[in-house]
mmCIF file of C-alpha atoms (C1' of nucleotides) in Angstrom:
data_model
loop_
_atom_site.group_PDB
_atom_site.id
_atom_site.type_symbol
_atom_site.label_atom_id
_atom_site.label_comp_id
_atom_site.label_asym_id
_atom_site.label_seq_id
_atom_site.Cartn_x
_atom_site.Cartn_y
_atom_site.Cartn_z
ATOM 1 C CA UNK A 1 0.000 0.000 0.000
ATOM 2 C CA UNK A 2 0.943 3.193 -1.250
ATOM 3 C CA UNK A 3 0.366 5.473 1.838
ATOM 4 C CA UNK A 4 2.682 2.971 4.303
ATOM 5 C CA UNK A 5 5.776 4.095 2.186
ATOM 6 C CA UNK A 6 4.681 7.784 2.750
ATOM 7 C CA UNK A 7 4.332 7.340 6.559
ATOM 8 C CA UNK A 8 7.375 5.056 6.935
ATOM 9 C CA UNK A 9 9.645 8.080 5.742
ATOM 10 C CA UNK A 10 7.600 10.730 7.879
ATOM 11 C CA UNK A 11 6.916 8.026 10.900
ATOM 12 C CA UNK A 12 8.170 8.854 14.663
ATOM 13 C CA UNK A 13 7.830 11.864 16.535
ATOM 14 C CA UNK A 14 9.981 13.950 15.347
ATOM 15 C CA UNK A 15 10.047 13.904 11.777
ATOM 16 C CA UNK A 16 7.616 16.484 10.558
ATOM 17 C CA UNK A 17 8.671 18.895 13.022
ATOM 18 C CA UNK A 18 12.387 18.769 11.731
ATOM 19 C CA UNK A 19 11.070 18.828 8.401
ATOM 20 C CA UNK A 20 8.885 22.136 9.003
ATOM 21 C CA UNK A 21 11.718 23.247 10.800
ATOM 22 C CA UNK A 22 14.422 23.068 7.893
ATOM 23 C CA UNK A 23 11.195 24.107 5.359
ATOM 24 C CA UNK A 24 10.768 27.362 6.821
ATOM 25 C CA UNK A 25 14.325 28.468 7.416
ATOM 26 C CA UNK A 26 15.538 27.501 3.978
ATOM 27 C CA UNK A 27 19.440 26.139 5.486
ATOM 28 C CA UNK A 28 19.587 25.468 9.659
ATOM 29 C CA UNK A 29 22.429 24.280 11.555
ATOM 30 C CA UNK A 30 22.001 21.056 14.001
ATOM 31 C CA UNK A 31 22.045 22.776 17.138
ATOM 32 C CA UNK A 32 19.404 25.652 15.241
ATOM 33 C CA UNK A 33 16.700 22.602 14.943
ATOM 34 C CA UNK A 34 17.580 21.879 18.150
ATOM 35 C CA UNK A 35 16.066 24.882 19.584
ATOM 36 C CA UNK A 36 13.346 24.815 17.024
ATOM 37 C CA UNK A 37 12.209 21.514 17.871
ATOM 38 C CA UNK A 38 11.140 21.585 21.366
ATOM 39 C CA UNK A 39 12.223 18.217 23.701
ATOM 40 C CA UNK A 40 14.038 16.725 21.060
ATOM 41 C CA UNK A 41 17.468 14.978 22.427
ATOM 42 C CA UNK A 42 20.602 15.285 20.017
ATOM 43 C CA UNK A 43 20.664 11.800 19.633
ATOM 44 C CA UNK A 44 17.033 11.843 18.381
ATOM 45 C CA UNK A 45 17.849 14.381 15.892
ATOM 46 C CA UNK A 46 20.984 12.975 14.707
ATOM 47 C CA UNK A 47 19.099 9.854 13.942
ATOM 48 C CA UNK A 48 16.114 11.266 12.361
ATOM 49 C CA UNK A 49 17.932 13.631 10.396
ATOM 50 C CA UNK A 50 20.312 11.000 8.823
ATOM 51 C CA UNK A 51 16.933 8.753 8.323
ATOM 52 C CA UNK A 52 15.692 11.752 6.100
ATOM 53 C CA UNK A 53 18.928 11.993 4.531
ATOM 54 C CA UNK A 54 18.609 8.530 3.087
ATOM 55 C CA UNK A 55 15.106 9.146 2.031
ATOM 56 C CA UNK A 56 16.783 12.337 0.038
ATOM 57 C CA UNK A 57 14.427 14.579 1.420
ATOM 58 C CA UNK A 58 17.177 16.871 3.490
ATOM 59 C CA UNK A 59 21.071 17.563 2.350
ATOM 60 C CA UNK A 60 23.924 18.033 4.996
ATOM 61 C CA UNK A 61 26.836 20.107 4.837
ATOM 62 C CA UNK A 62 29.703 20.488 6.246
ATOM 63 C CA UNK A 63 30.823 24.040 6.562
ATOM 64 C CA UNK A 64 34.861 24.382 7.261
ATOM 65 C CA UNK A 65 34.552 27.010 9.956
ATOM 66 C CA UNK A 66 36.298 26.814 13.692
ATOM 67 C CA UNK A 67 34.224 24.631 14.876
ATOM 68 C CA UNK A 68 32.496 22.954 12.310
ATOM 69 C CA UNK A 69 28.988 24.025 11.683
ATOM 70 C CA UNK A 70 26.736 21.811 9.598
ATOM 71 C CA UNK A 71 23.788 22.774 7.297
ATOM 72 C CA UNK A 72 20.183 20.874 6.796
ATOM 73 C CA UNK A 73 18.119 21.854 4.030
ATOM 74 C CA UNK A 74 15.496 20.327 2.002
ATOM 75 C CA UNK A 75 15.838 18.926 -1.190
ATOM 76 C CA UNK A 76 14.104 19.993 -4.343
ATOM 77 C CA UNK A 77 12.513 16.482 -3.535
ATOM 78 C CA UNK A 78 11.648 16.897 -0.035
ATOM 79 C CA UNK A 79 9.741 20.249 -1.059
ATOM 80 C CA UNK A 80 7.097 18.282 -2.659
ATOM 81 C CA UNK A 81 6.045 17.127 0.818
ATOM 82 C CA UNK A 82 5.212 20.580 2.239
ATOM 83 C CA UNK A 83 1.736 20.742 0.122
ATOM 84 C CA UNK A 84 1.156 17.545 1.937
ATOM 85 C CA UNK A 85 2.708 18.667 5.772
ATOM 86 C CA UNK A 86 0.186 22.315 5.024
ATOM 87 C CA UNK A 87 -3.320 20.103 4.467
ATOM 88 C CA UNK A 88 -2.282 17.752 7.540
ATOM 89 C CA UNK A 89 -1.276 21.165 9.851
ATOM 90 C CA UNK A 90 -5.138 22.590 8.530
ATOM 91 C CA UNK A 91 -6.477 19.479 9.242
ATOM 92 C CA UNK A 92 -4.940 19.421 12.687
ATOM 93 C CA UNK A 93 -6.156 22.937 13.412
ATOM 94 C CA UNK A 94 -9.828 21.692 12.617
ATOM 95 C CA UNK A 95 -9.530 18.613 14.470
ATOM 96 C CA UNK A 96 -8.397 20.364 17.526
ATOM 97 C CA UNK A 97 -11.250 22.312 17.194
ATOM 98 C CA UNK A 98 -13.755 19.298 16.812
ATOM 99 C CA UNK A 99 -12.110 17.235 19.316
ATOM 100 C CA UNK A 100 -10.973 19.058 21.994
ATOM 101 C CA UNK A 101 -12.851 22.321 21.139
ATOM 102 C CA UNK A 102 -10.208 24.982 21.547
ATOM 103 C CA UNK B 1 1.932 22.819 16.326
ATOM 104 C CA UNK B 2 -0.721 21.929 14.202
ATOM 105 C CA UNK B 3 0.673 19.265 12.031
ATOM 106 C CA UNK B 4 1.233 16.857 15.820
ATOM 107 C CA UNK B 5 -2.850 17.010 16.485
ATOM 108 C CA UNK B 6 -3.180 15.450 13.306
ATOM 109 C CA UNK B 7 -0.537 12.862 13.534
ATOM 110 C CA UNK B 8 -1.318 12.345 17.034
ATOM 111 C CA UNK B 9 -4.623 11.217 15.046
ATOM 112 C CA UNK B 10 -3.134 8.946 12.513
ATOM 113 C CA UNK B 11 0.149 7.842 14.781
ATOM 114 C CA UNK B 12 0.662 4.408 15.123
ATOM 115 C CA UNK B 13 1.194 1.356 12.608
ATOM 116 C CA UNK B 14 -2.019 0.802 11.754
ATOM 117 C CA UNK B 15 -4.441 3.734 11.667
ATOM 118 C CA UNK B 16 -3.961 4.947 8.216
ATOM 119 C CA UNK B 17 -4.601 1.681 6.441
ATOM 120 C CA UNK B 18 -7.722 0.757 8.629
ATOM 121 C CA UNK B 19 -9.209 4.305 7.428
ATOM 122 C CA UNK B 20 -8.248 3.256 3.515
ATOM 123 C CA UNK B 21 -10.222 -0.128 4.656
ATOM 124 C CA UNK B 22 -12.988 1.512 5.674
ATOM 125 C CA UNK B 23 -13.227 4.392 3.178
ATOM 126 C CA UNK B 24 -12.783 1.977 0.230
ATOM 127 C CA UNK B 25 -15.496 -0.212 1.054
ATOM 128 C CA UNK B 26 -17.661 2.296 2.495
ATOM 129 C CA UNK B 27 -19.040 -0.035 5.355
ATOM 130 C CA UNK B 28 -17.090 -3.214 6.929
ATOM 131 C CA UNK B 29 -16.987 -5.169 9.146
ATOM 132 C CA UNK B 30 -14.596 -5.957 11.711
ATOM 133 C CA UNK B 31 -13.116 -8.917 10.678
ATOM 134 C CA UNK B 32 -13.009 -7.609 7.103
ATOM 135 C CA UNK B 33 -10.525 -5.094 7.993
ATOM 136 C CA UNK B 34 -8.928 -7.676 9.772
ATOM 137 C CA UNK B 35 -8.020 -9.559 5.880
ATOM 138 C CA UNK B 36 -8.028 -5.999 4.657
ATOM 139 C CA UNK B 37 -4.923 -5.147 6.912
ATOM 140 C CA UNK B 38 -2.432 -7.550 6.195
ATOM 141 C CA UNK B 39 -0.698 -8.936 9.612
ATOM 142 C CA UNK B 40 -2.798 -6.801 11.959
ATOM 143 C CA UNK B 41 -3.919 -8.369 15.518
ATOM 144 C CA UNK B 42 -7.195 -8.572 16.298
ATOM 145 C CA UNK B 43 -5.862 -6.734 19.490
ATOM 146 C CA UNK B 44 -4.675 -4.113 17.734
ATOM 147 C CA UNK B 45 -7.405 -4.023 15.481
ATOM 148 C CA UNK B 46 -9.382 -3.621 18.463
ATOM 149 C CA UNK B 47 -7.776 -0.843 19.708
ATOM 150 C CA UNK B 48 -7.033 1.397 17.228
ATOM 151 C CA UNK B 49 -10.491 1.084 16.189
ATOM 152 C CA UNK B 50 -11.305 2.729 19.613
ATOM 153 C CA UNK B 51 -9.015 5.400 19.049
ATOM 154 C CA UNK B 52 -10.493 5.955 15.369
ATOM 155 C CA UNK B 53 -14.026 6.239 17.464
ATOM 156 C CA UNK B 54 -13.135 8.568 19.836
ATOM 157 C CA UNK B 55 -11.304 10.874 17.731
ATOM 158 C CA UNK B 56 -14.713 10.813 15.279
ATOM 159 C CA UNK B 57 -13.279 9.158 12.609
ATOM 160 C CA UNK B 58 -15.502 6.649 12.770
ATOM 161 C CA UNK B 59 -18.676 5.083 13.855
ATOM 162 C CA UNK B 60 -19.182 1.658 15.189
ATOM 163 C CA UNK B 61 -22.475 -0.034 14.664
ATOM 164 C CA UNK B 62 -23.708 -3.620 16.158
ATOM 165 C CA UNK B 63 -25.794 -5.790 13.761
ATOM 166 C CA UNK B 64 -28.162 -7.764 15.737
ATOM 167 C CA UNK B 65 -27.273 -10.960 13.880
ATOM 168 C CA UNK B 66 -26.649 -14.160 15.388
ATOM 169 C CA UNK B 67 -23.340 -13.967 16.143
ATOM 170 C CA UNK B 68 -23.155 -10.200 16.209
ATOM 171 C CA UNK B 69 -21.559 -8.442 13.291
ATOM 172 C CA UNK B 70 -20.039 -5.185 13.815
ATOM 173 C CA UNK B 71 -19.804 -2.791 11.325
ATOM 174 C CA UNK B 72 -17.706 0.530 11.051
ATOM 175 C CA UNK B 73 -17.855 3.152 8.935
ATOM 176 C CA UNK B 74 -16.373 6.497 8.288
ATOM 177 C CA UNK B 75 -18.276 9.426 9.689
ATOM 178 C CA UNK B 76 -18.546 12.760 7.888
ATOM 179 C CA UNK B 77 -15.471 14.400 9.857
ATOM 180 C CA UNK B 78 -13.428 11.413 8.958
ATOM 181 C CA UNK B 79 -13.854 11.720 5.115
ATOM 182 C CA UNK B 80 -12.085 15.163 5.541
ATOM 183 C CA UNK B 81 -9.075 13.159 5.558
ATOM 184 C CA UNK B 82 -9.703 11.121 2.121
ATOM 185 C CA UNK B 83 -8.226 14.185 0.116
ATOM 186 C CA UNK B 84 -4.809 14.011 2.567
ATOM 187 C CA UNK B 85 -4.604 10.291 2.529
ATOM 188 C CA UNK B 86 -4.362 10.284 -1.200
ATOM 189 C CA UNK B 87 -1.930 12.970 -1.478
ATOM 190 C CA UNK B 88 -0.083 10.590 0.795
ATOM 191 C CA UNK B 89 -0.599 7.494 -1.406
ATOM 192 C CA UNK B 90 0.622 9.823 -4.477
ATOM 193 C CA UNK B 91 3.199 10.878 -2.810
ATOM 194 C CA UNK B 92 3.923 7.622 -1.393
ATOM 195 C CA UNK B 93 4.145 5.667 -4.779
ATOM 196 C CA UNK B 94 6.135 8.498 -5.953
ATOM 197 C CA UNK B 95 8.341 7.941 -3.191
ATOM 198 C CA UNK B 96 8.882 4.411 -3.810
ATOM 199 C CA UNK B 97 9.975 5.293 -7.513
ATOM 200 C CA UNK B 98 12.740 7.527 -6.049
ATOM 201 C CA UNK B 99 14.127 5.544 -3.234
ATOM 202 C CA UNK B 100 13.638 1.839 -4.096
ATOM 203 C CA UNK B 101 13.052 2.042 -7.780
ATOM 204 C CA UNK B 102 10.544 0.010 -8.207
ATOM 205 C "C1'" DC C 1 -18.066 -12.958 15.468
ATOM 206 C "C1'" DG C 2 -15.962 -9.460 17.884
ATOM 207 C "C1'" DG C 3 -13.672 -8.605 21.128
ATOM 208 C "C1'" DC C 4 -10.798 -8.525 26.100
ATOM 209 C "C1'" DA C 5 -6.980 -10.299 29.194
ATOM 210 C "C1'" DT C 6 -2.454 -11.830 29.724
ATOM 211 C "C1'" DC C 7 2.187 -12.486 28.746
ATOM 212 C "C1'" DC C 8 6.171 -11.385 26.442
ATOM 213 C "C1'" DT C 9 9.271 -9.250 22.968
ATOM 214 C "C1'" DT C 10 10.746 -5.411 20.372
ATOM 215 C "C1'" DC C 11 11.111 -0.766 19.385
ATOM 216 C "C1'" DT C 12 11.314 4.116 20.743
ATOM 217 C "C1'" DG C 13 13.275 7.499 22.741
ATOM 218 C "C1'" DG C 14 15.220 10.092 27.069
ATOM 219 C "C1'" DA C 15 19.531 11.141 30.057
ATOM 220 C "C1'" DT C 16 24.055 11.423 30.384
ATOM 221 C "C1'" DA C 17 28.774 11.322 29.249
ATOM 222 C "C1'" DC C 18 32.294 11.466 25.904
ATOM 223 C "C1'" DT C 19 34.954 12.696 21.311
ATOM 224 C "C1'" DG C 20 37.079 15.226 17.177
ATOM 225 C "C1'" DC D 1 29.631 22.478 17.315
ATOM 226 C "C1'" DA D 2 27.980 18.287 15.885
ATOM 227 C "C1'" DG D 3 27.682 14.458 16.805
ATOM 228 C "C1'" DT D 4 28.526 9.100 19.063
ATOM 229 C "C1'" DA D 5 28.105 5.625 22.798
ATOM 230 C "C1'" DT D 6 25.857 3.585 26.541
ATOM 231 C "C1'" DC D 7 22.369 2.589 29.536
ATOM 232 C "C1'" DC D 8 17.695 2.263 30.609
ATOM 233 C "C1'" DA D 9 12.448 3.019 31.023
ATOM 234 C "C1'" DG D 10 8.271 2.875 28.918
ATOM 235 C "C1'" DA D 11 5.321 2.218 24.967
ATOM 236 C "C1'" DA D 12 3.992 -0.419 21.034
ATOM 237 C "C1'" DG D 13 2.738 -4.387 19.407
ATOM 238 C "C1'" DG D 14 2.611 -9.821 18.550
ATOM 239 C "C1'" DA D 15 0.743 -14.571 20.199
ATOM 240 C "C1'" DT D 16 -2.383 -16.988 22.479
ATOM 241 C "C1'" DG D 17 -6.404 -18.150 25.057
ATOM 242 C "C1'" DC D 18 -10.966 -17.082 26.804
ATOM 243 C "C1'" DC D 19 -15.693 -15.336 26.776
ATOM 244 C "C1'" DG D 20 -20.633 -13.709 25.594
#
DNA sequence: CGGCATCCTTCTGGATACTG
DNA sequence: CAGTATCCAGAAGGATGCCG
């Protein structure tokens, strides 16, 4: 089934929020998606991001400064999920209106 | 964030394929979506059926056969989320193309 | 038939410390 | 700074049996 590949790539609890993160900033550092990610542990985002590496959805890049800093951004790829990550954050918004009612 | 209420909705192994059960066949029964959903307990089944009914997704309706026959379909609310599960099957299949090539 | 209860295994992810 | 390594708790989920 079609929509178990999908969710495999974007499954866990991190994913789309590292994803929106890196979306809206255009290029962030690790320890920038860090901060933007609330409660995430570096080894959680270390793991996730290299996941969505291999699913070619984010690039990393190693800048040569003093220390190292290293870059995330989406691919052109990994853009054609933010149509999809928009209707699931309006659906969300609704739902939290139906459901909880706030 | 927006986008967590509505995974929070759809988290889990299951959820999203029990909805394309249900939505594809309009009304079914219980241990329908149990074929439906390849490798799926009946306990989990169960369960995330629950979850499906609290959130409104779904409705659950006992058929006073002999035995009982339960049957579930999707409310209203939960057809709002045909459109995104789609875009996630498109997406998915697309996905599947550019990662496992097949 | 449509579950629930129980047991058990596996996976997820948090905390902390350490390295180049 | 950007990770890696280790340890560990809790959640998710599978197998099986029972029950109305």
């Amino acid at each position: 089934m079609a929509v178990h590949d999908a969710m495999d790539v974007l499954s866990g609890k991190w994913k789309i929020a590292i994803i929106s993160s890196v979306c809206y900033n255009n290029k962030r550092r690790f320890s920038d998606i860090l901060n933007d990610v609330g409660g995430i542990s570096n080894k959680m985002l270390s793991k996730e991001l290299k996941d969505l590496e291999i699913n070619k959805l984010i690039t990393r890049n190693v800048l040569d400064t003093q220390p190292i800093t290293v870059q995330y951004q989406l691919t052109e790829y990994g853009l054609t999920l933010k149509s999809i990550i928009d209707k699931l954050a309006d659906w969300g918004t609704g739902h939290r209106k139906v459901i909880i009612g706030k």
